[in-house]
mmCIF file of C-alpha atoms in Angstrom:
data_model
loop_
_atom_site.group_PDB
_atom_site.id
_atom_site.type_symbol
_atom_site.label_atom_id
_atom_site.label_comp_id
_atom_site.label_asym_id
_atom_site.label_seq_id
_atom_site.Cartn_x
_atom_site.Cartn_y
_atom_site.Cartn_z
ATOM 1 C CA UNK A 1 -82.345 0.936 306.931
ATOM 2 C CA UNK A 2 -84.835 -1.234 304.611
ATOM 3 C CA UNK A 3 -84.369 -4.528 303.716
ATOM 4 C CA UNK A 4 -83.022 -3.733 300.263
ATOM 5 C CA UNK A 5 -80.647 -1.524 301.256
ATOM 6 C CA UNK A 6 -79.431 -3.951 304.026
ATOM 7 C CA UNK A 7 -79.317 -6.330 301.229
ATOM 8 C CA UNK A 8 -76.967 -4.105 299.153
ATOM 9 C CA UNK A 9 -74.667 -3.333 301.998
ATOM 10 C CA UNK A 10 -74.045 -7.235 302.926
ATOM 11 C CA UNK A 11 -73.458 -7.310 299.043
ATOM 12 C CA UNK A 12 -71.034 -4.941 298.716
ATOM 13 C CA UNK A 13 -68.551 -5.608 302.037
ATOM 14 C CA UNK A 14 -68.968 -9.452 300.972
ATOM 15 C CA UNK A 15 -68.290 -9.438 297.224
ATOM 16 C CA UNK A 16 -64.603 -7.908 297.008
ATOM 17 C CA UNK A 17 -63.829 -10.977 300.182
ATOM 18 C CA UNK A 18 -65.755 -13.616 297.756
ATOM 19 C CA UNK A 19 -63.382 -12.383 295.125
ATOM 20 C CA UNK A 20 -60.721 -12.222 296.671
ATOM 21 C CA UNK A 21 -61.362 -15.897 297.957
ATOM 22 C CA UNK A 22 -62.004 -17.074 294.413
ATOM 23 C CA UNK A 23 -58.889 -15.460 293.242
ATOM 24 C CA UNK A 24 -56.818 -17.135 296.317
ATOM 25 C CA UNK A 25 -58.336 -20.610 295.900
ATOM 26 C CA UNK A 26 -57.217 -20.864 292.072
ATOM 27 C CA UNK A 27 -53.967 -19.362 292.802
ATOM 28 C CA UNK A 28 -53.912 -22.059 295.411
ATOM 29 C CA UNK A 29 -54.689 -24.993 293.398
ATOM 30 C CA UNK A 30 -52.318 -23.551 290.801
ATOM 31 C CA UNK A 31 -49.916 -23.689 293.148
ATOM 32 C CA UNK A 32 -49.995 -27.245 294.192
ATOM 33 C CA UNK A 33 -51.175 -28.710 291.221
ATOM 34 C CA UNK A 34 -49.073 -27.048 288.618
ATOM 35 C CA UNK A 35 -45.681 -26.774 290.049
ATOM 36 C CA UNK A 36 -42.651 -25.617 287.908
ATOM 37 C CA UNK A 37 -41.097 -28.517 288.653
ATOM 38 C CA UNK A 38 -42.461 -31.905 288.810
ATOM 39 C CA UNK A 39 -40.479 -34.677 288.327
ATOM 40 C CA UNK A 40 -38.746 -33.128 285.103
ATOM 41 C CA UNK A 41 -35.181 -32.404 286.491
ATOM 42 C CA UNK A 42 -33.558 -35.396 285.890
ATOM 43 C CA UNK A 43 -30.076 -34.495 286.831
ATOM 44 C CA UNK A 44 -31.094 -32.956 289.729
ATOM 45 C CA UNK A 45 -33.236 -36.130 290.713
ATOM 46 C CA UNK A 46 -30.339 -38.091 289.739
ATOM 47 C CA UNK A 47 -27.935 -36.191 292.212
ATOM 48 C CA UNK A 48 -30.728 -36.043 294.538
ATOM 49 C CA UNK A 49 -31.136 -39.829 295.026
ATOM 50 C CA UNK A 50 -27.032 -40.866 294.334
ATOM 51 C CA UNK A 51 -26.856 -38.579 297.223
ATOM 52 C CA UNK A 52 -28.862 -39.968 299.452
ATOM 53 C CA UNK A 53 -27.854 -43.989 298.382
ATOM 54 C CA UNK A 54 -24.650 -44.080 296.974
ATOM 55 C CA UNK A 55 -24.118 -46.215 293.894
ATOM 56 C CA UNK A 56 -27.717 -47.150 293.196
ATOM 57 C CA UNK A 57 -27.602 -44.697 290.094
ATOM 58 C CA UNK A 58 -24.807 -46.621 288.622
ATOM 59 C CA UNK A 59 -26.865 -49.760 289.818
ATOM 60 C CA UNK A 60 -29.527 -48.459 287.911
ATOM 61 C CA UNK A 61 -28.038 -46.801 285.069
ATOM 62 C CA UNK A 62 -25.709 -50.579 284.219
ATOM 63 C CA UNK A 63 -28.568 -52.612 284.247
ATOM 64 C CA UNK A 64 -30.939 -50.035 281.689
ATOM 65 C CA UNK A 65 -27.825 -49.693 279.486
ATOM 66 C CA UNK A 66 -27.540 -54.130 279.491
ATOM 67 C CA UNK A 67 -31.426 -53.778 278.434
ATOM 68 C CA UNK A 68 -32.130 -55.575 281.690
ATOM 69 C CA UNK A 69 -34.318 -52.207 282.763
ATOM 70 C CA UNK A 70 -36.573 -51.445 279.866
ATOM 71 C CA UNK A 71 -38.545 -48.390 279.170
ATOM 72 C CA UNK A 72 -42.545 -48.823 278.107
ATOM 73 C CA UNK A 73 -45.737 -46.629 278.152
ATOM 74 C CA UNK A 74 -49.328 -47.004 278.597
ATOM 75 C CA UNK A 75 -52.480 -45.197 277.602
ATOM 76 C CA UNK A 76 -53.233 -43.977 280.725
ATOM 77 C CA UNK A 77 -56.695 -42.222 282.162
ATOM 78 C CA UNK A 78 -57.826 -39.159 279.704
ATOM 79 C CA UNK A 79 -55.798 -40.587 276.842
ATOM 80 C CA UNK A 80 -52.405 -39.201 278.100
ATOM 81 C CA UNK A 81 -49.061 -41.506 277.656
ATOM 82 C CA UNK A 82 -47.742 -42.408 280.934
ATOM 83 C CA UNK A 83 -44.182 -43.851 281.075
ATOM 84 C CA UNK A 84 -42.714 -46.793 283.266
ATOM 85 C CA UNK A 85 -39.412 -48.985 284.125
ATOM 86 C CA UNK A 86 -39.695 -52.896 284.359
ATOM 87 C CA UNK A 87 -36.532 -55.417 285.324
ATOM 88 C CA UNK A 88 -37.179 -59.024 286.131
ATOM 89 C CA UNK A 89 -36.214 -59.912 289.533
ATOM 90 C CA UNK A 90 -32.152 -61.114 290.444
ATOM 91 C CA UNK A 91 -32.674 -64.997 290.679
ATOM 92 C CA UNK A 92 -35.980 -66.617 291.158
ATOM 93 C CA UNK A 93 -38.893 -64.466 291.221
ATOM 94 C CA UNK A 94 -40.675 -64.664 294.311
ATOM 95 C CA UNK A 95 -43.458 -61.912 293.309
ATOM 96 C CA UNK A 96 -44.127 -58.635 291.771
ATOM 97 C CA UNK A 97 -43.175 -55.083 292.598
ATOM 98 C CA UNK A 98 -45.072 -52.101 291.719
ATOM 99 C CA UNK A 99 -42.867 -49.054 293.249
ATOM 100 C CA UNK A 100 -44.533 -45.578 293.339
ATOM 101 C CA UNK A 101 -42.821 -42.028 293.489
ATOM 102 C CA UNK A 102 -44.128 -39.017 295.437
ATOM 103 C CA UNK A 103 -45.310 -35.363 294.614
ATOM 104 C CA UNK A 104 -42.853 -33.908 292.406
ATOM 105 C CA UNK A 105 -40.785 -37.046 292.043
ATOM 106 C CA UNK A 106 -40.306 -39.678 289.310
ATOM 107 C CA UNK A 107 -38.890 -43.222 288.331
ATOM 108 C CA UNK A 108 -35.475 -42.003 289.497
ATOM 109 C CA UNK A 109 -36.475 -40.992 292.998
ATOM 110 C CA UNK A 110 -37.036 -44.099 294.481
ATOM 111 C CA UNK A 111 -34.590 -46.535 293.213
ATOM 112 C CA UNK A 112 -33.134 -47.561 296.380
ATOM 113 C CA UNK A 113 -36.762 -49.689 296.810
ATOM 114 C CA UNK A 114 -36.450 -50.698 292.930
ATOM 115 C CA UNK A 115 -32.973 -51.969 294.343
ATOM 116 C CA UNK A 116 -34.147 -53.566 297.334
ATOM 117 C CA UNK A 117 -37.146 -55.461 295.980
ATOM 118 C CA UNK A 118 -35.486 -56.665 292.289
ATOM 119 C CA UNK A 119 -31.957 -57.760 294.856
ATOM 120 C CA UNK A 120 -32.920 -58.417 297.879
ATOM 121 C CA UNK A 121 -36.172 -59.878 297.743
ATOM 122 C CA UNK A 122 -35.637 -61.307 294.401
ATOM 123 C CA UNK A 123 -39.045 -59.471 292.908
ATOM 124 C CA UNK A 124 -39.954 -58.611 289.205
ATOM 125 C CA UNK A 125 -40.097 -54.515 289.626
ATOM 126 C CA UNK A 126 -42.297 -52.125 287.772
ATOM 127 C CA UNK A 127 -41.416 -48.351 288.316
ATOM 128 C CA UNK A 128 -43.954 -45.479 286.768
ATOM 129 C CA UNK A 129 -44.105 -41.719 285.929
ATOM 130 C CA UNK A 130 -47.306 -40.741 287.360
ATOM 131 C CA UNK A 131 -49.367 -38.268 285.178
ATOM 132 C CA UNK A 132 -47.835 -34.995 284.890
ATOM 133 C CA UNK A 133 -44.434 -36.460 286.254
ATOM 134 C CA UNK A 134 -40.682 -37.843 284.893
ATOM 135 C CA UNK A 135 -41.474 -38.620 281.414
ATOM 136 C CA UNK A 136 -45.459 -39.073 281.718
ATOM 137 C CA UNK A 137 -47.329 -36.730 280.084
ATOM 138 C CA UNK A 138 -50.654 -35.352 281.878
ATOM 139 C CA UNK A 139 -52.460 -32.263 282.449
ATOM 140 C CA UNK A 140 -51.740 -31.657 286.450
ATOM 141 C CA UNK A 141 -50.654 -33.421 289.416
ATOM 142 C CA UNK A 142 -53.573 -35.378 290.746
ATOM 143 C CA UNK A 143 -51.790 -35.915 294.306
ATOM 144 C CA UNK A 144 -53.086 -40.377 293.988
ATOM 145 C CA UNK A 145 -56.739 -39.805 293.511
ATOM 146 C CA UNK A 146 -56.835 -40.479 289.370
ATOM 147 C CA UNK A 147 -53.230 -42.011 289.604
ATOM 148 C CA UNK A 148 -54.856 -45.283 291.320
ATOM 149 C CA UNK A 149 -56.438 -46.078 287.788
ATOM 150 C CA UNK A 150 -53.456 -45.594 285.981
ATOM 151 C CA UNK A 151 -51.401 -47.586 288.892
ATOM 152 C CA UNK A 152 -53.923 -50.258 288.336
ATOM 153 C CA UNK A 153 -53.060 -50.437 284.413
ATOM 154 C CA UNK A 154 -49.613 -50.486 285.681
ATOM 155 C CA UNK A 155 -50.162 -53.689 287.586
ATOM 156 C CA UNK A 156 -52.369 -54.646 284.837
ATOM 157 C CA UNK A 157 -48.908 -54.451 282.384
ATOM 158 C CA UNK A 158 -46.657 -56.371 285.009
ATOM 159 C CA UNK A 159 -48.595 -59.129 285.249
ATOM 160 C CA UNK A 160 -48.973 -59.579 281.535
ATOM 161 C CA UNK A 161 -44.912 -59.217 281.031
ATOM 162 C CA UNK A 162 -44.281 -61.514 284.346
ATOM 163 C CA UNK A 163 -47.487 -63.419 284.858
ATOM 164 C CA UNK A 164 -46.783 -64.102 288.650
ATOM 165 C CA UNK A 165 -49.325 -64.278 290.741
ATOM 166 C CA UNK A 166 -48.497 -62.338 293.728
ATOM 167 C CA UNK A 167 -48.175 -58.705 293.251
ATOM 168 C CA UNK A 168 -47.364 -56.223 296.160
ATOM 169 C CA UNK A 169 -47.642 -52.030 295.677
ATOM 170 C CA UNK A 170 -45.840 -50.388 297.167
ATOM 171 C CA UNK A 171 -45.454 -45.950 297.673
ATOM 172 C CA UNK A 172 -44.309 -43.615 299.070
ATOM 173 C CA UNK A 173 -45.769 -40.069 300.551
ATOM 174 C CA UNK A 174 -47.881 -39.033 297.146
ATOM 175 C CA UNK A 175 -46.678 -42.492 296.215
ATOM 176 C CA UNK A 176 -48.411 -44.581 299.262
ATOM 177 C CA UNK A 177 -51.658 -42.046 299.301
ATOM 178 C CA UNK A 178 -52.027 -43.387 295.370
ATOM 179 C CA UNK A 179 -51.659 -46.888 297.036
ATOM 180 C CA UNK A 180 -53.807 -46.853 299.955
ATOM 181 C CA UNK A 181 -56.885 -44.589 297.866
ATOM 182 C CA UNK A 182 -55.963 -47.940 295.181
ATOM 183 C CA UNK A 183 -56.191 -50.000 297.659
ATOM 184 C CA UNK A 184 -60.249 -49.796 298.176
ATOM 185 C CA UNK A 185 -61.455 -50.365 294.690
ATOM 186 C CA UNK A 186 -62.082 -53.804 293.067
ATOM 187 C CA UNK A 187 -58.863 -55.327 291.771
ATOM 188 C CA UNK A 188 -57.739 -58.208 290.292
ATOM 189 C CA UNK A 189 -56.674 -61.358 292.177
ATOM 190 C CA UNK A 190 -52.644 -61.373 292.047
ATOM 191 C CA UNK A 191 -52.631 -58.220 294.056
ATOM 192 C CA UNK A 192 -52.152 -59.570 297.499
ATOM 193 C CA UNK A 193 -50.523 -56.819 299.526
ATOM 194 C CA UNK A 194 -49.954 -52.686 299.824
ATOM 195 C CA UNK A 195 -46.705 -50.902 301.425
ATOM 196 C CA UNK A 196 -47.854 -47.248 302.323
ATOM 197 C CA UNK A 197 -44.600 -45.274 303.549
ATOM 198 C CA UNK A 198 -45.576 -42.091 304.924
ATOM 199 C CA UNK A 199 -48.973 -40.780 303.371
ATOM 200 C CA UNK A 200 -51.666 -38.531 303.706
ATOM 201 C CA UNK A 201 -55.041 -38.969 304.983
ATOM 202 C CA UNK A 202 -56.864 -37.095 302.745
ATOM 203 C CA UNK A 203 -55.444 -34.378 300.019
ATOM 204 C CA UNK A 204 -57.766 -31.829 302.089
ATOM 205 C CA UNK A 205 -55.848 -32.822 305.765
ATOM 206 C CA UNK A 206 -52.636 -32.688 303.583
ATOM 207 C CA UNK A 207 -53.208 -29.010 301.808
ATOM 208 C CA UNK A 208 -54.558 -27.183 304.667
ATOM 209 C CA UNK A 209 -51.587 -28.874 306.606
ATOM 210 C CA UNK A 210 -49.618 -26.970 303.745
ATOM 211 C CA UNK A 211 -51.748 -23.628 303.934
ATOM 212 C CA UNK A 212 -50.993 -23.005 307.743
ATOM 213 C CA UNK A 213 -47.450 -24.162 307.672
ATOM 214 C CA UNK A 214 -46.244 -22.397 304.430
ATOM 215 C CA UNK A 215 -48.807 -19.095 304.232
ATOM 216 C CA UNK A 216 -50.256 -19.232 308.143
ATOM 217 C CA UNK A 217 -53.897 -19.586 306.557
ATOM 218 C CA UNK A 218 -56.723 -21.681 307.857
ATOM 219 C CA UNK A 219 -58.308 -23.857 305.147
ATOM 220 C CA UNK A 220 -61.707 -21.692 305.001
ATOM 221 C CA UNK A 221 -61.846 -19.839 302.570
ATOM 222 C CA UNK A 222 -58.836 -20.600 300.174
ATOM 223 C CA UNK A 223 -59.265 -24.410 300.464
ATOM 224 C CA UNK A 224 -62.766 -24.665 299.668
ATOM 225 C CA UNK A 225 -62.492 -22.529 296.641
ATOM 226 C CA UNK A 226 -59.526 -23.998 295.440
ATOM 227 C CA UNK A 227 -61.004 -27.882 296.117
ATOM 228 C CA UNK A 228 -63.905 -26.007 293.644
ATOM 229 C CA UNK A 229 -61.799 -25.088 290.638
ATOM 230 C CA UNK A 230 -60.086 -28.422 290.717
ATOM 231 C CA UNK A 231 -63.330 -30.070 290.773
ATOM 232 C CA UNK A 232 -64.249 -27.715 287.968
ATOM 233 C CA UNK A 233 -61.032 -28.207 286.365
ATOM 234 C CA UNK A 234 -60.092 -31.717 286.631
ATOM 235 C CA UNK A 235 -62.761 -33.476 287.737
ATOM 236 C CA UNK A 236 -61.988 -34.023 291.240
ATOM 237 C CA UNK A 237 -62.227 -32.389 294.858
ATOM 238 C CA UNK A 238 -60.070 -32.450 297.548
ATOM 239 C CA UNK A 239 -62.413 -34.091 300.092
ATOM 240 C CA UNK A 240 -63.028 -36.796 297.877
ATOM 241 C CA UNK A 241 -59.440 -37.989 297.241
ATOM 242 C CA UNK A 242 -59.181 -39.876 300.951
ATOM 243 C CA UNK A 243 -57.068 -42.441 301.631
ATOM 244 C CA UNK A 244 -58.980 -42.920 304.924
ATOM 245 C CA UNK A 245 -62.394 -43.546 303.085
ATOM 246 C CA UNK A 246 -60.632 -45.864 300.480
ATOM 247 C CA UNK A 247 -58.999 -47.789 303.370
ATOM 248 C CA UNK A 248 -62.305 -48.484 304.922
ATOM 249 C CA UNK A 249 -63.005 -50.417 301.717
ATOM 250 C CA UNK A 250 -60.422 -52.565 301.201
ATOM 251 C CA UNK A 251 -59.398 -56.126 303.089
ATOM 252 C CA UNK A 252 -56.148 -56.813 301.688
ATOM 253 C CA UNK A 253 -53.208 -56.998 303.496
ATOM 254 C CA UNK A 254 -51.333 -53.256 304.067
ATOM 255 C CA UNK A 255 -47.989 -52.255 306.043
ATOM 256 C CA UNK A 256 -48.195 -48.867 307.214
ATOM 257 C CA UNK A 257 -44.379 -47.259 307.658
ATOM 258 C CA UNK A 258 -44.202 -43.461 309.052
ATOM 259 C CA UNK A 259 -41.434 -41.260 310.455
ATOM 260 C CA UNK A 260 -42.189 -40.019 314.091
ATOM 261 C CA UNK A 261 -40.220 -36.690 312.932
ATOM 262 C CA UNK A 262 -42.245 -36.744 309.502
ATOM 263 C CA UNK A 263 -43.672 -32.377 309.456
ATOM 264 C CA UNK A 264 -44.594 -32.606 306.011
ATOM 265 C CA UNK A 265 -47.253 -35.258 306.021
ATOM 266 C CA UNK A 266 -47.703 -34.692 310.044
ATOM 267 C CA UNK A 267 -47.057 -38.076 312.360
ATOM 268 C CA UNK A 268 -50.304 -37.578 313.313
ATOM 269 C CA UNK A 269 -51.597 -38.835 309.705
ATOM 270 C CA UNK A 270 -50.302 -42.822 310.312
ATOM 271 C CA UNK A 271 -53.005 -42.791 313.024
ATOM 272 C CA UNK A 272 -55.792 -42.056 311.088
ATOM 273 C CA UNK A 273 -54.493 -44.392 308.435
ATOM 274 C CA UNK A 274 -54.118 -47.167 310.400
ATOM 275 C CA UNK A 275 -57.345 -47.066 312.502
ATOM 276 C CA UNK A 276 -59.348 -46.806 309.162
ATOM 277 C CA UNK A 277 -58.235 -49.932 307.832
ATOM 278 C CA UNK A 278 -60.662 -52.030 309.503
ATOM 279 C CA UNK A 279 -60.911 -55.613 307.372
ATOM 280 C CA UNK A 280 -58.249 -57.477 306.131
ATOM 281 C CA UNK A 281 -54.402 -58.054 307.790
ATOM 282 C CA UNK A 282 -52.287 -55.158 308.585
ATOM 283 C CA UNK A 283 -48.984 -53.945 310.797
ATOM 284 C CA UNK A 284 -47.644 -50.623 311.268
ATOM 285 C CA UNK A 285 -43.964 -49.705 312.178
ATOM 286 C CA UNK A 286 -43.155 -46.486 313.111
ATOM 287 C CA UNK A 287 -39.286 -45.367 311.893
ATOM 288 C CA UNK A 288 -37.839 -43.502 314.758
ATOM 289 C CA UNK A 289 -36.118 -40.091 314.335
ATOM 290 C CA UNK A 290 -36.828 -40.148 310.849
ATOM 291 C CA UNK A 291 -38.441 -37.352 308.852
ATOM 292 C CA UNK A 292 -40.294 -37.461 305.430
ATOM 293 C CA UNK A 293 -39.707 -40.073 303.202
ATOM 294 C CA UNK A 294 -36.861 -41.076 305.157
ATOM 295 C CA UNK A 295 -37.023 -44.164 306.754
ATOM 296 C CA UNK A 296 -35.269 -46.158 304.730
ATOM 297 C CA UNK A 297 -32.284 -44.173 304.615
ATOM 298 C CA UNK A 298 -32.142 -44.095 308.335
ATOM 299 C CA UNK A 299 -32.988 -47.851 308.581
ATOM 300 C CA UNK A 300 -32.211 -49.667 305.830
ATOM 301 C CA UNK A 301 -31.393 -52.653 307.155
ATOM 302 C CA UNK A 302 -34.470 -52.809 309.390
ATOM 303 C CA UNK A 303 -37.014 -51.286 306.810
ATOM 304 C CA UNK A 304 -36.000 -54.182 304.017
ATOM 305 C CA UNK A 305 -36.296 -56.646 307.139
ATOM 306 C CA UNK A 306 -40.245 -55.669 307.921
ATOM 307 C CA UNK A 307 -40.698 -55.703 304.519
ATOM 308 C CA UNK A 308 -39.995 -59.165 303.971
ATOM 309 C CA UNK A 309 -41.563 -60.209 307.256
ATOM 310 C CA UNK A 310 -44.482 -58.787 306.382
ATOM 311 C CA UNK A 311 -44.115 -60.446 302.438
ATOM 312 C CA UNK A 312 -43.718 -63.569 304.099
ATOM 313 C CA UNK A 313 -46.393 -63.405 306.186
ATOM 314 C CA UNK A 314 -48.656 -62.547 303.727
ATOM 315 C CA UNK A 315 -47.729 -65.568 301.483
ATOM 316 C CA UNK A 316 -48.072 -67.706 304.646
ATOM 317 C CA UNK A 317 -51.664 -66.291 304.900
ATOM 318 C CA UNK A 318 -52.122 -66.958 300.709
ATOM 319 C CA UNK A 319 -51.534 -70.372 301.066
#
């Protein structure tokens, strides 16, 4: 056989699988990037979380009806309007509160922190709709990578409505992946402190976690290609958007919370976390028996309790 021929032979057994792998990879980031729903069933989100932590819908739902919640937007990255929930604090502020949902989730989702933080730990709260979620408008779901600038204009808005100088964010899954990739750029001064609950290392580690549990794939070839039409599409890549790298920038002070049982951002992923956080304070607690984003309903008491210990020993440090 010549070359040429040789040539054309490799061409034609490896074209219909480079297809094929094109085809898979934008069905792929379709798939998680573009879900049917995201954050947009609001009764079911409101069942959902009244389910879960009885009474903190009413909780909620009193207070935004008094006008003690109030609604606002921002221009957020790419021009889109991006919605949020503020509430001073019950009593004496003693800080700031920036509380952020997970994939698929909104404002609603996570009110049991809102809760916590504005009555137990007597912080001003600020709760967003991440692009593409609740009532934020925005093209796809950018899993925390772009939402970090848009968090950041967030904080930027809670400090001008509260003006307090110490400012803690805290997320969770999605949520804390947005706050730990945050967590490395350069920010302004009254942030002092990050909760992560239960995220990802990377959105590559996450996604071909998702391909082998939910299709039995490895990440070559579909994950490459589909990191490639996001790239091409919004601007981003799936190796880029680490946590772990942005950790290795940052010095402030960071709780890392994680569910031993957690399958659906693996255990394994608080590890990785952790270990690249390498300037600046930090503590880790791992909730036992508890899966995904559920820590706090297993251990309420003793979740709100490391919180503040680690609040107060953060302002100790401030001083």
């Amino acid at each position: 056989m010549t070359k040429r021929l040789f040539k054309l032979a490799i061409l034609a057994v490896s074209l219909p699988l480079v297809l094929s792998s094109c085809l898979a990879g934008r069905f792929m980031c379709n798939y998680a990037l573009l879900p049917e729903e995201h954050g947009n069933d609001f009764e079911g989100d409101r069942k959902k979380t009244d389910g879960r932590y009885p009474g903190v819908i009413k909780w909620y739902d009193d207070l935004h009806d008094a006008g003690v919640f109030k609604d606002t937007t921002i221009v957020g990255r790419g021009g889109f309007k991006l919605h949020a929930v503020y509430a001073p604090a019950k009593g004496e502020a003693q800080g700031t509160a920036v509380v952020v949902h997970g994939y698929t989730d909104n404002h609603i989702c996570f009110m049991n922190l809102v809760r916590m933080y504005r009555d137990d730990l007597h912080f001003n709260v600020m709760v967003p709709d991440l692009h593409y979620h609740g009532l934020s408008e925005g093209r796809a779901v950018q899993m925390g990578w772009f939402d970090r600038y848009d968090v950041e204009r967030f904080a930027d808005l809670a400090y001008s409505i509260f003006y307090n100088d110490f400012m803690v964010v805290h997320g969770v899954s999605m949520g804390a992946a947005t706050v730990m990739m945050m967590s490395g750029d350069n920010l302004p001064p009254y942030i002092k402190a990050f909760v992560e609950d239960c995220g990802y290392s990377s959105v590559w580690d996450q996604f071909a976690h998702n391909l082998k549990d939910s299709f039995h794939l490895p990440p070559f070839p579909v994950l490459n290609s589909a990191s490639i039409v996001c790239l091409d599409k919004y601007g981003w890549g799936f190796k880029e958007a680490s946590s772990v790298k942005q950790l290795a920038k940052g010095d402030r002070p960071m709780l890392f919370i994680h569910g031993d049982k957690d399958d659906f951002v693996p255990y394994e992923h608080l590890a990785k976390n952790y270990e690249a956080k390498t300037k600046g304070y930090k503590e880790m607690w791992i909730a036992e028996g508890s899966e995904h984003a559920m820590a706090f309903k297993d251990h309420p008491k003793e979740y709100t309790e490391k919180v503040r210990s680690f609040i107060q020993t953060v302002k100790k440090m401030d001083k």
